[in-house]
Tab-separated table of C-alpha atoms in Angstrom:
chain	number	residue	atom	x	y	z
O	12	VAL	CA	64.017	146.224	-166.929
O	13	ASN	CA	64.669	147.320	-170.410
O	14	TRP	CA	65.659	150.977	-169.911
O	15	SER	CA	65.955	151.651	-173.677
O	16	GLN	CA	62.037	151.441	-173.671
O	17	GLY	CA	61.572	153.450	-170.561
O	18	PHE	CA	58.611	153.477	-168.323
O	19	PRO	CA	55.007	154.447	-169.160
O	20	ASN	CA	53.799	158.013	-168.279
O	21	GLU	CA	52.933	157.169	-164.638
O	22	PRO	CA	55.896	157.192	-162.215
O	23	PRO	CA	57.644	153.806	-161.772
O	24	PRO	CA	57.297	152.109	-158.387
O	25	GLN	CA	60.243	153.237	-156.193
O	26	GLU	CA	61.176	149.803	-155.248
O	27	MET	CA	61.387	148.876	-158.903
O	28	ALA	CA	63.512	151.969	-159.882
O	29	LEU	CA	65.942	151.397	-156.975
O	30	ALA	CA	66.352	147.745	-157.906
O	31	ALA	CA	67.090	148.405	-161.439
O	32	ALA	CA	69.596	151.153	-160.653
O	33	ALA	CA	71.349	148.903	-158.195
O	34	ALA	CA	71.595	146.046	-160.630
O	35	LEU	CA	73.112	148.478	-163.050
O	36	LEU	CA	75.770	149.662	-160.485
O	37	ASP	CA	76.526	146.340	-158.737
O	38	GLY	CA	74.936	143.360	-160.558
O	39	ALA	CA	77.619	140.807	-159.579
O	40	SER	CA	75.118	139.031	-157.306
O	41	LEU	CA	71.488	139.345	-156.056
O	42	GLU	CA	72.927	140.096	-152.521
O	43	GLY	CA	75.213	142.746	-153.787
O	44	ALA	CA	72.286	144.533	-155.779
O	45	GLU	CA	70.055	144.469	-152.685
O	46	SER	CA	72.827	146.110	-150.621
O	47	MET	CA	73.378	148.790	-153.158
O	48	ALA	CA	69.706	149.421	-153.450
O	49	LYS	CA	69.686	150.172	-149.687
O	50	LEU	CA	72.586	152.553	-150.011
O	51	LEU	CA	70.778	154.315	-152.894
O	52	GLU	CA	67.576	154.492	-150.916
O	53	ASP	CA	69.675	156.271	-148.020
O	54	ALA	CA	71.233	158.649	-150.399
O	55	VAL	CA	68.319	159.495	-152.723
O	56	VAL	CA	65.052	158.793	-150.906
O	57	ASN	CA	65.777	159.191	-147.389
O	58	LYS	CA	68.169	162.059	-147.890
O	59	GLY	CA	70.810	160.636	-145.696
O	60	THR	CA	70.637	158.547	-142.445
O	61	ALA	CA	71.043	158.987	-138.780
O	62	ASN	CA	74.855	158.478	-139.314
O	63	GLY	CA	75.156	161.358	-141.784
O	64	PRO	CA	73.969	163.360	-144.708
O	65	PRO	CA	73.262	162.065	-148.244
O	66	GLU	CA	76.768	162.951	-149.260
O	67	GLU	CA	78.088	160.264	-146.972
O	68	ALA	CA	75.903	157.550	-148.566
O	69	LEU	CA	77.011	158.661	-152.166
O	70	ARG	CA	80.637	158.522	-150.908
O	71	ALA	CA	80.082	155.077	-149.716
O	72	ILE	CA	78.446	154.029	-152.985
O	73	LEU	CA	81.510	155.579	-154.948
O	74	LYS	CA	83.928	153.911	-152.669
O	75	ARG	CA	82.390	150.408	-153.164
O	76	LEU	CA	82.373	150.919	-156.918
O	77	GLN	CA	86.086	151.713	-156.943
O	78	THR	CA	87.333	148.572	-155.018
O	79	VAL	CA	89.256	145.881	-156.917
O	80	GLU	CA	86.681	143.376	-155.713
O	81	SER	CA	83.824	145.232	-157.269
O	82	THR	CA	85.555	145.859	-160.663
O	83	GLU	CA	86.742	142.329	-161.047
O	84	ARG	CA	83.439	140.508	-160.169
O	85	ARG	CA	81.274	139.268	-163.027
O	86	ASP	CA	78.089	141.282	-163.773
O	87	LEU	CA	75.104	138.852	-163.621
O	88	LEU	CA	72.167	141.199	-163.404
O	89	SER	CA	72.500	144.374	-165.534
O	90	GLN	CA	73.558	142.842	-168.979
O	91	TYR	CA	71.680	140.700	-171.279
O	92	SER	CA	70.672	137.372	-169.631
O	93	PHE	CA	72.211	134.061	-170.525
O	94	PRO	CA	70.297	132.777	-173.683
O	95	PHE	CA	69.225	129.613	-171.836
O	96	GLY	CA	68.296	131.475	-168.409
O	97	LEU	CA	70.047	132.904	-165.544
O	98	PRO	CA	71.617	129.956	-163.306
O	99	LEU	CA	69.546	131.185	-160.204
O	100	LEU	CA	66.397	130.931	-162.284
O	101	ARG	CA	67.368	127.399	-163.733
O	102	LYS	CA	68.032	126.226	-160.249
O	103	GLU	CA	64.591	127.297	-158.940
O	104	LEU	CA	63.076	125.594	-161.938
O	105	GLN	CA	65.073	122.362	-161.071
O	106	ALA	CA	63.623	122.414	-157.476
O	107	TYR	CA	60.179	123.060	-158.890
O	108	TYR	CA	60.403	119.910	-161.119
O	109	ALA	CA	61.844	117.892	-158.214
O	110	ARG	CA	58.784	118.910	-156.006
O	111	PHE	CA	55.900	118.603	-158.597
O	112	TYR	CA	57.453	116.079	-161.126
O	113	PRO	CA	59.847	113.911	-159.304
O	114	GLY	CA	59.838	111.418	-162.165
O	115	LEU	CA	61.577	113.893	-164.455
O	116	ALA	CA	65.275	114.271	-163.867
O	117	ALA	CA	65.583	118.090	-164.259
O	118	ASP	CA	69.185	119.411	-163.919
O	119	ALA	CA	69.819	123.092	-164.167
O	120	GLU	CA	73.050	122.575	-165.903
O	121	GLU	CA	72.183	119.885	-168.270
O	122	ASN	CA	68.512	119.945	-169.566
O	123	VAL	CA	66.822	123.162	-168.307
O	124	THR	CA	66.391	125.925	-170.764
O	125	VAL	CA	64.388	129.172	-170.318
O	126	VAL	CA	62.932	130.632	-173.479
O	127	LEU	CA	61.311	134.012	-174.451
O	128	GLY	CA	57.631	132.848	-174.636
O	129	ALA	CA	55.962	130.055	-176.494
O	130	THR	CA	57.115	131.019	-179.975
O	131	GLU	CA	60.722	130.642	-179.105
O	132	GLY	CA	60.108	127.453	-177.032
O	133	PHE	CA	58.081	126.019	-179.929
O	134	ALA	CA	60.956	126.870	-182.394
O	135	CYS	CA	63.561	125.367	-180.138
O	136	SER	CA	61.758	122.120	-179.636
O	137	LEU	CA	61.005	121.513	-183.337
O	138	ARG	CA	64.736	122.321	-184.309
O	139	SER	CA	65.908	120.026	-181.432
O	140	VAL	CA	63.781	116.884	-182.020
O	141	CYS	CA	62.830	117.080	-185.780
O	142	ALA	CA	64.859	116.979	-189.161
O	143	PRO	CA	63.569	118.339	-192.472
O	144	GLY	CA	60.837	116.170	-194.016
O	145	ASP	CA	59.573	115.089	-190.458
O	146	ARG	CA	55.796	115.226	-189.889
O	147	VAL	CA	54.330	117.190	-186.987
O	148	VAL	CA	50.944	116.602	-185.557
O	149	PHE	CA	48.635	119.000	-183.761
O	150	PHE	CA	45.073	119.563	-183.018
O	151	GLU	CA	42.831	121.977	-184.893
O	152	PRO	CA	41.500	124.690	-184.522
O	153	PHE	CA	45.122	125.742	-184.075
O	154	HIS	CA	47.294	128.856	-183.463
O	155	GLU	CA	48.666	130.227	-186.850
O	156	LEU	CA	52.240	129.675	-185.525
O	157	TYR	CA	52.014	125.940	-185.754
O	158	PRO	CA	51.875	125.331	-189.550
O	159	SER	CA	53.947	128.366	-190.325
O	160	GLN	CA	56.951	127.210	-188.141
O	161	CYS	CA	56.680	123.868	-189.548
O	162	LYS	CA	57.130	125.196	-192.857
O	163	LEU	CA	59.961	127.324	-191.748
O	164	TRP	CA	61.982	124.300	-190.659
O	165	HIS	CA	60.882	122.333	-193.697
O	166	LEU	CA	58.522	119.960	-191.702
O	167	SER	CA	55.196	118.455	-192.792
O	168	PRO	CA	52.217	119.768	-190.633
O	169	GLN	CA	49.191	117.558	-190.073
O	170	ALA	CA	46.174	118.481	-188.012
O	171	VAL	CA	43.724	116.277	-186.151
O	172	THR	CA	40.358	117.934	-185.775
O	173	LEU	CA	38.718	118.920	-182.297
O	174	ARG	CA	34.868	118.821	-182.846
O	175	GLU	CA	32.573	120.534	-180.310
O	176	ASP	CA	29.698	118.573	-179.024
O	177	ALA	CA	26.511	120.151	-179.825
O	178	PHE	CA	24.868	119.256	-176.438
O	179	SER	CA	27.796	119.395	-173.847
O	180	GLY	CA	29.762	122.084	-175.749
O	181	GLU	CA	32.806	119.981	-175.036
O	182	TRP	CA	35.594	119.713	-177.670
O	183	LYS	CA	36.583	116.131	-178.459
O	184	PHE	CA	38.912	114.294	-180.682
O	185	ASP	CA	38.617	110.916	-182.622
O	186	ILE	CA	41.154	108.396	-181.453
O	187	ALA	CA	41.318	106.570	-184.520
O	188	GLU	CA	41.951	109.888	-186.582
O	189	LEU	CA	44.749	110.759	-183.958
O	190	GLU	CA	46.339	107.269	-184.197
O	191	ARG	CA	46.380	107.522	-188.024
O	192	ALA	CA	48.112	110.857	-187.874
O	193	LEU	CA	50.659	109.716	-185.453
O	194	ARG	CA	51.807	106.736	-187.560
O	195	GLY	CA	55.218	107.695	-188.819
O	196	ALA	CA	55.073	111.256	-187.339
O	197	ARG	CA	57.937	112.596	-185.328
O	198	ALA	CA	56.283	115.005	-182.856
O	199	LEU	CA	52.877	115.916	-181.364
O	200	LEU	CA	52.377	119.379	-180.124
O	201	LEU	CA	49.957	119.505	-177.281
O	202	ASN	CA	48.905	122.292	-175.068
O	203	THR	CA	46.221	122.158	-172.370
O	204	PRO	CA	44.287	124.533	-172.054
O	205	HIS	CA	44.169	124.290	-175.815
O	206	ASN	CA	44.609	127.420	-177.833
O	207	PRO	CA	42.367	128.747	-179.162
O	208	THR	CA	39.410	126.593	-177.950
O	209	GLY	CA	40.289	126.613	-174.166
O	210	LYS	CA	39.898	122.829	-173.909
O	211	VAL	CA	41.387	121.284	-170.888
O	212	PHE	CA	42.222	117.715	-171.860
O	213	LYS	CA	40.898	115.143	-169.355
O	214	GLN	CA	43.297	112.712	-167.570
O	215	SER	CA	41.921	109.888	-169.515
O	216	GLU	CA	42.423	111.828	-172.772
O	217	LEU	CA	46.050	112.591	-171.783
O	218	GLU	CA	46.600	108.966	-170.894
O	219	THR	CA	45.353	107.874	-174.417
O	220	ILE	CA	47.555	110.418	-176.120
O	221	ALA	CA	50.570	109.282	-174.123
O	222	ASN	CA	49.950	105.676	-174.985
O	223	LEU	CA	49.647	106.462	-178.698
O	224	CYS	CA	52.782	108.465	-178.624
O	225	VAL	CA	54.749	105.491	-176.835
O	226	ARG	CA	53.184	103.068	-179.452
O	227	HIS	CA	54.266	104.876	-182.463
O	228	ASP	CA	57.506	106.338	-181.029
O	229	VAL	CA	56.273	110.048	-181.274
O	230	ILE	CA	57.733	112.869	-179.134
O	231	CYS	CA	55.018	114.888	-177.397
O	232	VAL	CA	56.031	118.530	-176.925
O	233	THR	CA	53.862	120.050	-174.322
């Protein structure tokens, strides 16, 4: 939660407010923050517990914050996140890929990066795999981000046209046109569903695209 932006006019959910406050007070670990949230709930929401008034819960919080163990632990939750994602999140992503994409050797410490939306992910991908002068292929209609970021990194954008079938309403591409564009290119940008047409590429189309990328040594960013 970005406290500098505050909440909208309606009251925040109690659970969210407690979790955010607990992370600010004791963000060394998820377990510590959850425990702190319980202390805060006893002190502020429940107005004390069966064991004593709210002052006792507040004293417990203060004592915990003043211990050497608490002051020396690294804060993981209440500061800006790691630029490449929190370790806990990256480990969960590693497990996700192991389950659904076992052929991809995802490693939380070596090759998993969390980005702030598609714009940053797109920029990171282009900067990682391309060099100035490289050609980048994508389908049109396209999001305005594609050619503008290509130009920002001194890359050459090239579009392959998706055409809407007048009878079926399906968006299709010409395989020969795509292959011509991929010859000598460095990367192909592919998102499915496609933005802005909403086209979901068929399995056969994805296999065709993959084979062309392999044939012409093109990196597919998807």
